[in-house]
Coordinates of C-alpha atoms in Angstrom, one line a residue:
M30 CA -57.3 -0.1 15.8
A31 CA -56.0 0.1 19.7
F32 CA -55.3 -3.4 19.4
S33 CA -52.5 -3.0 17.4
L34 CA -51.0 -0.4 19.0
L35 CA -51.2 -2.1 22.2
L36 CA -49.5 -4.9 20.0
A37 CA -46.8 -2.5 19.0
A38 CA -45.9 -1.2 21.6
V39 CA -45.7 -4.8 23.7
G40 CA -43.3 -5.7 20.5
L41 CA -41.0 -2.6 21.3
L42 CA -41.4 -3.2 25.0
F43 CA -39.8 -6.8 24.4
S44 CA -37.1 -5.6 21.7
S45 CA -35.8 -3.0 23.9
L46 CA -35.9 -5.7 27.1
Y47 CA -34.1 -8.4 24.8
Y48 CA -31.0 -5.9 23.5
T49 CA -30.6 -4.5 27.2
V50 CA -30.4 -8.3 28.6
Q51 CA -27.6 -9.5 25.7
W52 CA -25.9 -5.5 26.0
L53 CA -25.6 -6.6 30.0
I54 CA -24.2 -9.9 29.0
R55 CA -21.9 -8.9 26.2
Y56 CA -20.8 -6.1 28.6
R57 CA -20.1 -8.7 31.9
R58 CA -18.4 -11.3 30.1
R59 CA -16.1 -8.5 28.4
Y60 CA -15.4 -7.0 31.5
H61 CA -14.7 -10.8 33.0
M62 CA -12.1 -11.1 30.7
S63 CA -10.6 -7.6 30.6
R64 CA -9.8 -8.4 34.7
Q65 CA -8.7 -12.1 33.5
N66 CA -6.3 -10.7 31.7
G67 CA -4.9 -8.0 33.8
C68 CA -6.3 -5.6 31.1
L69 CA -6.0 -1.7 31.5
P70 CA -7.9 1.0 29.6
P71 CA -5.8 2.9 26.8
K72 CA -4.7 6.6 26.8
K73 CA -8.0 8.4 25.2
L74 CA -7.0 11.6 23.4
P75 CA -9.3 14.3 24.4
Q76 CA -12.0 15.1 21.8
L77 CA -14.6 17.8 22.7
D78 CA -17.0 15.3 20.4
P79 CA -17.3 12.1 21.8
F80 CA -19.2 10.6 20.2
L81 CA -18.9 11.5 16.6
G82 CA -15.7 12.8 17.1
T83 CA -16.5 15.8 15.0
D84 CA -13.6 18.0 15.6
I85 CA -11.0 15.1 15.3
V86 CA -12.4 14.4 12.0
L87 CA -12.5 18.4 10.8
Q88 CA -9.0 18.1 12.2
N89 CA -7.9 15.2 9.8
L90 CA -9.4 17.0 7.0
G91 CA -7.8 19.9 7.3
A92 CA -3.9 18.8 7.8
A93 CA -4.5 16.5 5.0
K94 CA -5.9 19.4 3.0
K95 CA -2.2 21.3 4.2
Y96 CA -0.4 18.0 3.4
G97 CA 0.3 17.8 7.3
F98 CA -1.7 14.5 8.2
L99 CA 0.9 12.7 8.7
N100 CA 2.9 15.0 11.0
L101 CA -0.2 15.3 12.4
L102 CA 0.0 11.5 14.0
R103 CA 3.4 11.9 14.7
S104 CA 2.1 14.9 17.0
R105 CA -0.3 13.0 18.6
H106 CA 1.8 10.7 19.2
A107 CA 4.4 12.4 20.3
A108 CA 2.0 14.0 23.7
H109 CA -0.4 11.0 24.1
G110 CA 2.2 8.1 23.8
L111 CA 2.5 5.0 21.5
T112 CA -1.1 3.9 21.2
F113 CA -4.6 5.7 22.5
T114 CA -7.5 6.1 21.4
T115 CA -10.5 8.0 19.2
N116 CA -13.9 7.3 18.7
T117 CA -15.6 8.4 15.7
Y118 CA -19.0 8.5 14.4
F119 CA -19.7 6.1 17.5
R120 CA -16.4 3.6 16.3
T121 CA -13.7 3.5 18.5
T122 CA -10.5 3.5 16.7
I123 CA -7.1 2.0 18.8
N124 CA -3.9 4.2 17.2
T125 CA -0.5 2.8 17.4
C126 CA 3.3 3.1 16.1
D127 CA 4.3 0.2 18.9
P128 CA 5.8 -2.8 16.7
T129 CA 5.0 -5.2 19.6
L130 CA 1.5 -4.4 19.5
I131 CA 1.7 -4.6 15.5
Q132 CA 3.1 -7.9 15.5
N133 CA 0.6 -9.4 17.3
V134 CA -1.7 -8.0 15.5
L135 CA -0.4 -9.4 12.1
S136 CA 1.1 -12.0 12.5
F137 CA 1.0 -13.6 16.2
Q138 CA -3.3 -13.1 16.4
F139 CA -4.0 -12.7 12.9
Q140 CA -7.3 -14.8 13.1
D141 CA -8.8 -12.5 15.4
F142 CA -7.8 -9.7 12.9
G143 CA -9.3 -8.9 9.6
M144 CA -9.7 -6.0 6.8
G145 CA -13.5 -6.0 7.7
P146 CA -17.1 -4.8 6.0
L147 CA -16.6 -1.3 6.4
R148 CA -13.1 -1.5 4.2
R149 CA -14.1 -3.4 1.7
K150 CA -17.6 -1.7 1.4
S151 CA -15.2 1.4 0.5
A152 CA -12.9 -0.2 -2.0
S153 CA -15.5 -2.5 -3.7
P154 CA -16.5 0.0 -6.4
L155 CA -12.7 0.0 -7.8
L156 CA -11.1 -3.0 -6.3
G157 CA -13.8 -5.5 -6.1
R158 CA -13.2 -8.6 -4.0
G159 CA -9.5 -8.7 -4.9
I160 CA -6.6 -9.4 -2.3
F161 CA -6.5 -6.5 -0.6
T162 CA -10.4 -6.8 0.2
T163 CA -11.1 -9.7 1.8
D164 CA -10.8 -12.1 4.4
D165 CA -10.7 -15.5 5.3
E166 CA -10.7 -18.8 2.3
I167 CA -11.5 -16.3 0.1
W168 CA -8.3 -13.9 0.5
A169 CA -6.2 -17.6 1.1
H170 CA -7.5 -18.7 -2.3
Q171 CA -6.2 -15.7 -4.2
R172 CA -3.2 -15.4 -2.7
A173 CA -2.5 -19.1 -3.4
L174 CA -3.2 -18.1 -6.7
I175 CA -1.1 -14.5 -7.1
R176 CA 2.2 -16.5 -4.4
P177 CA 3.5 -18.6 -8.0
S178 CA 3.9 -15.4 -9.4
F179 CA 6.6 -14.0 -7.8
V180 CA 9.4 -16.4 -7.9
R181 CA 12.8 -15.5 -8.2
A182 CA 12.9 -17.0 -11.8
Q183 CA 10.2 -14.1 -13.3
V184 CA 11.2 -11.4 -10.3
T185 CA 14.7 -11.5 -12.0
D186 CA 13.9 -11.2 -15.6
F187 CA 15.1 -7.7 -16.9
S188 CA 13.7 -8.2 -20.6
I189 CA 10.7 -6.2 -19.5
F190 CA 12.1 -3.7 -17.0
G191 CA 14.9 -2.5 -19.4
H192 CA 13.1 -1.9 -22.6
H193 CA 10.9 0.2 -20.5
V194 CA 13.7 2.0 -18.6
D195 CA 15.4 2.6 -22.2
Q196 CA 12.2 4.4 -23.1
L197 CA 12.1 6.7 -19.9
I198 CA 16.3 7.3 -20.7
A199 CA 14.8 8.8 -23.9
L200 CA 11.7 10.7 -23.1
I201 CA 13.9 12.3 -20.8
A202 CA 16.4 13.2 -23.2
R203 CA 13.5 14.7 -25.4
R204 CA 12.3 16.8 -23.0
N205 CA 16.3 18.4 -22.7
H206 CA 16.7 16.0 -19.3
E207 CA 14.5 18.8 -17.3
V208 CA 11.3 17.2 -16.0
D209 CA 9.3 15.8 -13.3
L210 CA 10.6 12.5 -12.7
Q211 CA 7.3 11.3 -10.8
Q212 CA 5.3 11.5 -13.7
L213 CA 7.4 9.5 -15.9
F214 CA 8.3 7.1 -12.7
F215 CA 4.3 6.2 -12.7
R216 CA 4.1 5.9 -16.4
M217 CA 6.7 4.1 -16.8
V218 CA 5.8 1.6 -13.8
L219 CA 2.4 1.3 -15.2
D220 CA 3.7 -0.1 -18.6
S221 CA 6.3 -1.9 -17.5
N222 CA 4.0 -3.8 -15.1
S223 CA 0.7 -3.9 -17.4
E224 CA 3.1 -6.0 -19.6
Y225 CA 4.5 -7.9 -17.3
M226 CA 0.5 -9.2 -16.4
F227 CA -1.3 -8.8 -19.3
G228 CA 2.2 -9.7 -22.1
E229 CA 0.8 -6.1 -23.0
S230 CA 1.8 -2.3 -22.6
V231 CA -0.4 0.6 -22.0
G232 CA 2.1 2.4 -23.8
L233 CA 1.8 5.7 -21.9
M234 CA 6.1 6.4 -22.1
S235 CA 5.7 6.5 -26.3
E236 CA 4.6 9.9 -27.9
N237 CA 2.1 8.3 -29.5
A238 CA 0.1 6.7 -26.3
S239 CA -3.5 5.9 -27.6
E240 CA -6.5 7.6 -26.0
S241 CA -8.0 4.7 -24.5
A242 CA -4.7 4.2 -22.8
T243 CA -4.7 7.6 -21.3
T244 CA -7.6 7.7 -20.7
F245 CA -7.6 4.1 -18.5
H246 CA -4.6 5.8 -16.5
H247 CA -6.4 8.9 -15.7
A248 CA -9.2 6.8 -14.5
L249 CA -7.0 5.0 -12.6
D250 CA -5.6 7.6 -10.4
Y251 CA -9.2 9.0 -10.1
A252 CA -10.8 5.7 -9.0
Q253 CA -7.8 5.5 -6.5
Q254 CA -8.7 9.0 -5.2
G255 CA -12.7 8.4 -4.7
T256 CA -11.9 4.9 -2.9
I257 CA -9.5 7.0 -0.6
L258 CA -12.3 9.5 0.1
R259 CA -14.5 6.5 0.9
L260 CA -12.0 4.8 3.4
R261 CA -11.6 8.6 5.2
L262 CA -15.3 9.0 5.7
G263 CA -16.2 5.9 6.9
N264 CA -19.6 5.2 8.6
L265 CA -20.1 8.7 6.4
M266 CA -19.3 6.8 2.9
F267 CA -23.2 7.2 2.2
A268 CA -23.0 10.9 1.1
H269 CA -20.0 10.0 -1.6
R270 CA -22.0 11.1 -4.7
D271 CA -19.2 11.7 -7.3
K272 CA -20.7 9.8 -10.3
K273 CA -17.1 11.1 -12.1
F274 CA -15.7 8.2 -9.6
R275 CA -17.8 5.6 -10.7
D276 CA -17.2 6.0 -14.3
S277 CA -13.5 6.2 -13.6
C278 CA -13.8 2.4 -11.8
D279 CA -16.2 1.4 -14.8
I280 CA -13.5 2.3 -17.1
V281 CA -10.7 0.8 -15.2
H282 CA -12.6 -2.9 -15.1
A283 CA -13.7 -2.3 -18.8
Y284 CA -9.7 -1.8 -19.8
A285 CA -8.9 -5.1 -17.6
D286 CA -11.6 -6.9 -18.9
K287 CA -10.3 -6.5 -21.9
F288 CA -7.2 -8.5 -21.2
V289 CA -8.8 -10.9 -18.7
S290 CA -11.0 -11.9 -22.2
Q291 CA -7.6 -13.0 -23.8
A292 CA -6.4 -14.6 -21.3
L293 CA -9.7 -16.7 -21.2
A294 CA -9.2 -17.3 -24.5
Y295 CA -5.5 -18.1 -24.0
R296 CA -6.4 -20.5 -21.4
R297 CA -9.0 -22.6 -23.9
K298 CA -6.3 -22.5 -27.1
Q299 CA -3.6 -24.3 -24.4
A300 CA -5.9 -27.0 -23.2
M301 CA -6.4 -28.1 -26.4
L302 CA -2.7 -28.2 -27.5
P303 CA -0.5 -31.2 -26.3
A304 CA 1.4 -30.6 -23.2
E305 CA 4.7 -30.1 -25.4
K306 CA 3.5 -27.3 -27.3
R307 CA 2.0 -25.2 -24.1
D308 CA 3.4 -21.9 -23.1
T309 CA 5.3 -20.6 -26.1
D310 CA 5.4 -18.9 -29.0
E311 CA 6.5 -19.3 -32.6
G312 CA 10.0 -19.6 -31.8
G313 CA 9.4 -22.0 -29.2
R314 CA 11.1 -19.6 -26.4
Q315 CA 9.3 -19.9 -23.0
K316 CA 7.0 -16.4 -22.2
Y317 CA 5.5 -15.6 -18.7
V318 CA 2.0 -13.3 -18.6
F319 CA 1.1 -13.0 -15.0
L320 CA -2.7 -12.8 -16.2
N321 CA -2.6 -16.3 -18.2
E322 CA -1.2 -18.1 -15.4
L323 CA -3.9 -17.1 -12.7
A324 CA -6.1 -18.4 -15.4
K325 CA -4.8 -21.3 -15.2
D326 CA -6.4 -21.6 -12.0
T327 CA -9.6 -19.7 -12.7
D328 CA -12.1 -19.1 -15.6
D329 CA -14.3 -16.8 -13.1
P330 CA -13.6 -13.1 -15.4
I331 CA -14.9 -11.0 -12.3
L332 CA -12.1 -12.8 -9.7
L333 CA -9.5 -12.6 -12.5
R334 CA -10.8 -9.0 -12.9
D335 CA -10.6 -7.8 -9.4
Q336 CA -6.7 -9.9 -8.9
I337 CA -5.6 -8.0 -11.9
V338 CA -6.5 -4.3 -10.8
N339 CA -5.6 -5.3 -6.8
M340 CA -2.2 -5.8 -8.2
L341 CA -1.3 -3.2 -11.1
L342 CA -2.8 -0.7 -8.3
A343 CA -0.4 -1.8 -5.5
A344 CA 2.5 -2.8 -7.9
R345 CA 2.5 1.2 -9.3
D346 CA 2.3 2.9 -6.7
T347 CA 4.6 1.4 -4.3
T348 CA 7.3 1.1 -7.0
A349 CA 6.5 4.5 -9.0
G350 CA 6.1 6.4 -5.2
L351 CA 9.3 4.2 -3.6
L352 CA 11.1 5.4 -7.1
A353 CA 10.1 9.6 -7.1
F354 CA 11.2 9.6 -3.5
V355 CA 14.6 8.1 -4.1
F356 CA 15.3 10.8 -6.1
F357 CA 13.7 13.4 -4.5
M358 CA 16.3 12.8 -1.6
L359 CA 19.2 12.0 -4.3
A360 CA 17.9 16.0 -5.9
R361 CA 18.8 17.4 -2.7
R362 CA 22.1 15.3 -1.8
P363 CA 25.0 15.4 -3.9
D364 CA 26.9 13.6 -1.6
V365 CA 24.5 10.8 -1.5
W366 CA 24.1 10.7 -5.6
D367 CA 28.1 10.6 -5.6
K368 CA 28.6 7.8 -3.6
L369 CA 25.3 5.8 -5.0
R370 CA 26.8 6.2 -8.4
A371 CA 30.5 5.2 -7.1
D372 CA 28.8 1.5 -5.9
V373 CA 26.9 1.3 -8.9
L374 CA 29.5 1.7 -11.3
E375 CA 31.8 -0.3 -9.7
H376 CA 29.7 -2.9 -10.1
Y377 CA 27.5 -2.4 -13.1
C378 CA 27.6 -4.3 -16.2
E379 CA 26.2 -4.8 -19.8
P380 CA 23.9 -6.3 -20.0
L381 CA 22.8 -5.4 -16.4
T382 CA 22.0 -8.7 -13.7
Y383 CA 20.3 -9.4 -10.7
E384 CA 23.5 -10.8 -9.4
A385 CA 25.4 -7.2 -9.7
I386 CA 22.5 -5.6 -8.6
M387 CA 22.7 -7.2 -6.1
D388 CA 26.5 -5.8 -5.0
M389 CA 25.5 -2.9 -5.1
K390 CA 25.3 -2.2 -1.0
Y391 CA 24.9 1.6 -1.2
L392 CA 22.5 1.1 -3.9
R393 CA 20.6 -1.5 -1.1
Y394 CA 20.7 1.6 1.5
V395 CA 19.8 4.2 -0.4
V396 CA 16.6 2.0 -1.1
N397 CA 15.7 1.3 2.5
E398 CA 16.6 4.3 3.6
T399 CA 14.2 6.1 1.3
L400 CA 11.2 3.2 2.5
R401 CA 12.0 4.1 6.5
L402 CA 11.4 7.3 6.1
F403 CA 9.2 7.0 3.4
P404 CA 7.1 4.0 3.6
P405 CA 4.5 3.2 0.6
I406 CA 2.1 2.4 3.3
A407 CA 2.5 4.9 5.8
T408 CA -0.4 4.2 7.5
N409 CA -3.0 1.1 7.9
S410 CA -5.4 -0.7 9.7
R411 CA -7.0 -4.1 10.8
M412 CA -10.7 -4.7 12.3
A413 CA -11.4 -6.7 15.2
N414 CA -13.5 -9.8 14.3
K415 CA -14.4 -11.2 18.1
D416 CA -13.3 -9.7 21.6
T417 CA -9.9 -10.3 22.0
V418 CA -6.7 -9.3 24.3
L419 CA -3.6 -7.6 23.4
P420 CA -0.3 -8.1 25.1
V421 CA 0.4 -4.1 24.8
G422 CA -1.3 -0.8 24.4
G423 CA -3.3 -0.3 27.7
G424 CA -2.4 1.8 30.8
P425 CA -0.9 5.2 31.1
D426 CA 2.7 4.0 29.9
G427 CA 1.0 1.5 26.9
K428 CA 2.4 -1.9 28.3
S429 CA -0.4 -3.6 30.1
P430 CA -2.7 -5.8 28.6
L431 CA -5.0 -4.5 26.1
F432 CA -8.9 -4.9 25.4
V433 CA -9.7 -5.2 22.1
A434 CA -13.7 -5.4 21.4
K435 CA -15.1 -6.8 18.4
H436 CA -15.4 -4.6 15.3
H437 CA -13.3 -2.1 16.9
V438 CA -10.7 -1.0 15.0
V439 CA -6.7 -1.0 15.1
T440 CA -5.0 2.0 12.7
Y441 CA -1.3 1.8 12.5
S442 CA 1.1 3.9 11.8
T443 CA 4.4 2.6 9.8
F444 CA 5.7 6.1 9.1
V445 CA 5.5 7.5 12.8
M446 CA 7.1 3.7 13.8
H447 CA 9.5 4.7 10.9
R448 CA 11.0 8.1 12.7
R449 CA 11.2 6.6 16.7
K450 CA 14.7 8.0 17.5
E451 CA 14.6 4.7 20.2
F452 CA 15.0 2.0 17.2
F453 CA 17.0 4.8 14.6
G454 CA 18.7 6.9 16.6
E455 CA 18.6 10.7 17.4
D456 CA 19.4 11.5 13.3
A457 CA 15.9 9.7 12.4
D458 CA 14.1 12.1 10.8
E459 CA 17.4 12.6 8.5
F460 CA 18.4 10.8 5.3
R461 CA 21.5 8.5 5.8
P462 CA 21.7 5.7 4.1
E463 CA 24.7 4.6 6.1
R464 CA 22.5 3.9 9.2
W465 CA 21.7 1.0 7.1
E466 CA 25.7 -0.5 7.5
N467 CA 24.7 -2.0 10.5
L468 CA 21.2 -2.2 11.3
R469 CA 19.1 -5.0 11.5
P470 CA 15.4 -4.0 12.2
G471 CA 13.1 -6.5 13.3
W472 CA 8.8 -5.3 13.2
E473 CA 10.2 -1.0 13.5
F474 CA 10.7 -1.0 10.1
L475 CA 7.5 -2.5 7.8
P476 CA 7.4 -1.2 4.5
F477 CA 5.8 -4.1 3.4
N478 CA 3.1 -5.4 6.4
G479 CA 3.9 -8.5 8.0
G480 CA 2.5 -11.3 8.8
P481 CA 0.9 -13.8 6.6
R482 CA -0.6 -10.7 4.7
I483 CA 3.3 -9.4 4.1
C484 CA 3.5 -8.0 0.2
P485 CA 4.1 -10.8 -2.2
G486 CA 5.4 -8.9 -5.0
Q487 CA 7.7 -7.1 -2.2
K488 CA 10.8 -8.4 -4.1
F489 CA 9.4 -8.0 -7.5
A490 CA 8.7 -4.0 -6.5
L491 CA 12.4 -3.9 -4.8
T492 CA 14.2 -5.5 -7.6
E493 CA 11.9 -3.3 -10.3
S494 CA 13.2 0.1 -7.9
S495 CA 16.7 -1.1 -7.7
Y496 CA 17.4 -1.9 -11.6
T497 CA 16.0 1.4 -12.5
I498 CA 18.0 3.4 -9.9
A499 CA 21.1 1.6 -11.1
R500 CA 20.3 2.3 -15.1
L501 CA 19.8 5.9 -14.3
L502 CA 23.2 6.7 -12.3
H503 CA 25.0 4.8 -15.0
A504 CA 22.8 7.2 -17.7
Y505 CA 23.7 10.6 -15.9
S506 CA 26.3 12.1 -13.6
G507 CA 24.3 14.4 -12.2
I508 CA 21.2 15.8 -10.7
E509 CA 20.2 19.4 -9.9
N510 CA 17.3 20.0 -8.0
L511 CA 14.2 22.5 -9.6
D512 CA 11.9 22.7 -6.7
P513 CA 13.1 24.6 -3.4
T514 CA 10.7 23.6 -1.5
D515 CA 10.0 20.8 1.4
W516 CA 8.4 17.5 0.3
R517 CA 4.3 17.9 0.2
E518 CA 2.9 14.4 1.6
Q519 CA 0.1 13.2 -1.3
L520 CA -1.7 10.2 1.0
T521 CA -4.0 7.9 -1.7
L522 CA -3.8 4.6 -0.9
S523 CA -0.6 4.8 -1.0
L524 CA 2.3 7.7 -0.1
T525 CA 3.7 9.7 -2.7
L526 CA 5.1 13.6 -3.5
N527 CA 2.3 16.4 -4.3
N528 CA 5.5 18.4 -5.5
G529 CA 6.8 15.8 -7.6
V530 CA 10.6 15.4 -8.3
Q531 CA 10.9 18.4 -11.0
C532 CA 15.0 18.1 -11.7
R533 CA 17.2 18.7 -14.3
L534 CA 19.7 15.5 -15.1
I535 CA 23.4 15.7 -16.2
P536 CA 24.1 13.1 -19.3
A537 CA 27.0 10.9 -18.6

């Protein structure tokens, strides 16, 4: 017994010595790396709890409950500069709204940063090993699978968009033109994008939507909310015990699995046909289904399911959120509505074409201004996968090099950056589409991310949004705001409106 205790004590001593020596070696290496590059420590956000960051976490949660998390970020940056650090759960986070630092993280030093294991673990119950949770070779392979699906020929084909916008206009009429447009946009975009991706619409816009469709829709929303909660909990995500969340993820996966099975059956059927008869329906017309194209390159059902859930969720939230914010602002700015409608009517044609939409310059200004004030991904992050040095962010002015240790997280806020007056003028908080007549921003305008991980579907989202806006501005002569309150943020995986878009549309 005594010998066993002695052996355990010796083992503990040697283990402690080993880790102490390793810590000293790592500390010395990092000290020299920092000194050789002229790095200076960044500003720190004052914290009552410098280790667990309990006070910071409670501030964040309190602000989120009052729909004010993004304004809390703005106030912190206003008080502490473009770049500062926080410590929560023994993890250092570098918070920034500096476009130079962001450009280095996302582009110039792309290989030094990744999503990190914590983000993968947080999102994996819903998103699995999809493109938004993976790094390195797995991510590159998935990106290569997806990229061909967003070529111009598919993105500018309005046959699918047109049908679902027709349904939207009919549904607005059935409700006597008084609606929450955000709710309808989410349903319409899910219908449209599911038809593009699966070859079959979910069918939420029909008068008799199936129970499976509505169950899938609600499960997707709840699973997304649970995912963002897990991301906020960080190292404490083990405390997230929610059976409904797990059940919702299972419902989403089961719904997607049905279409994956169909795509794999389609793949096997196509392989048996001569080349000249492949990818055509009975009438000989060439047809396109996103999932069928993915299935040409892999027969892994889990990979296909993860990819399609990632893409469907991102496409739905980005496009529907953008449309909601556009009409939220138009309902409050009749002058912008009138100017935009005049632009749409000047170039409108039947059927509406991609070229006609590209000629609507003021429409492009309105979309850009909406993306500036309400970027779909208002905050994002990357984790350092090795010790590295960024050219800015250090020192009291944030202009000196900054040492970033392995596993430290860089969190950047496009919401804060997009409202900086030095980039967008003294009226940066105001909705003024005209500023885009001469504005040519660089990395200070980042609605769809940047670098190698720039959103592959941004052209798809912009085209679908612009088409929908033009159709609605053509169909309605005016819009009346039915909600006197200001916008309230709803932060899930993307930015939306907690109070929706309550309005009355006036038929043309």
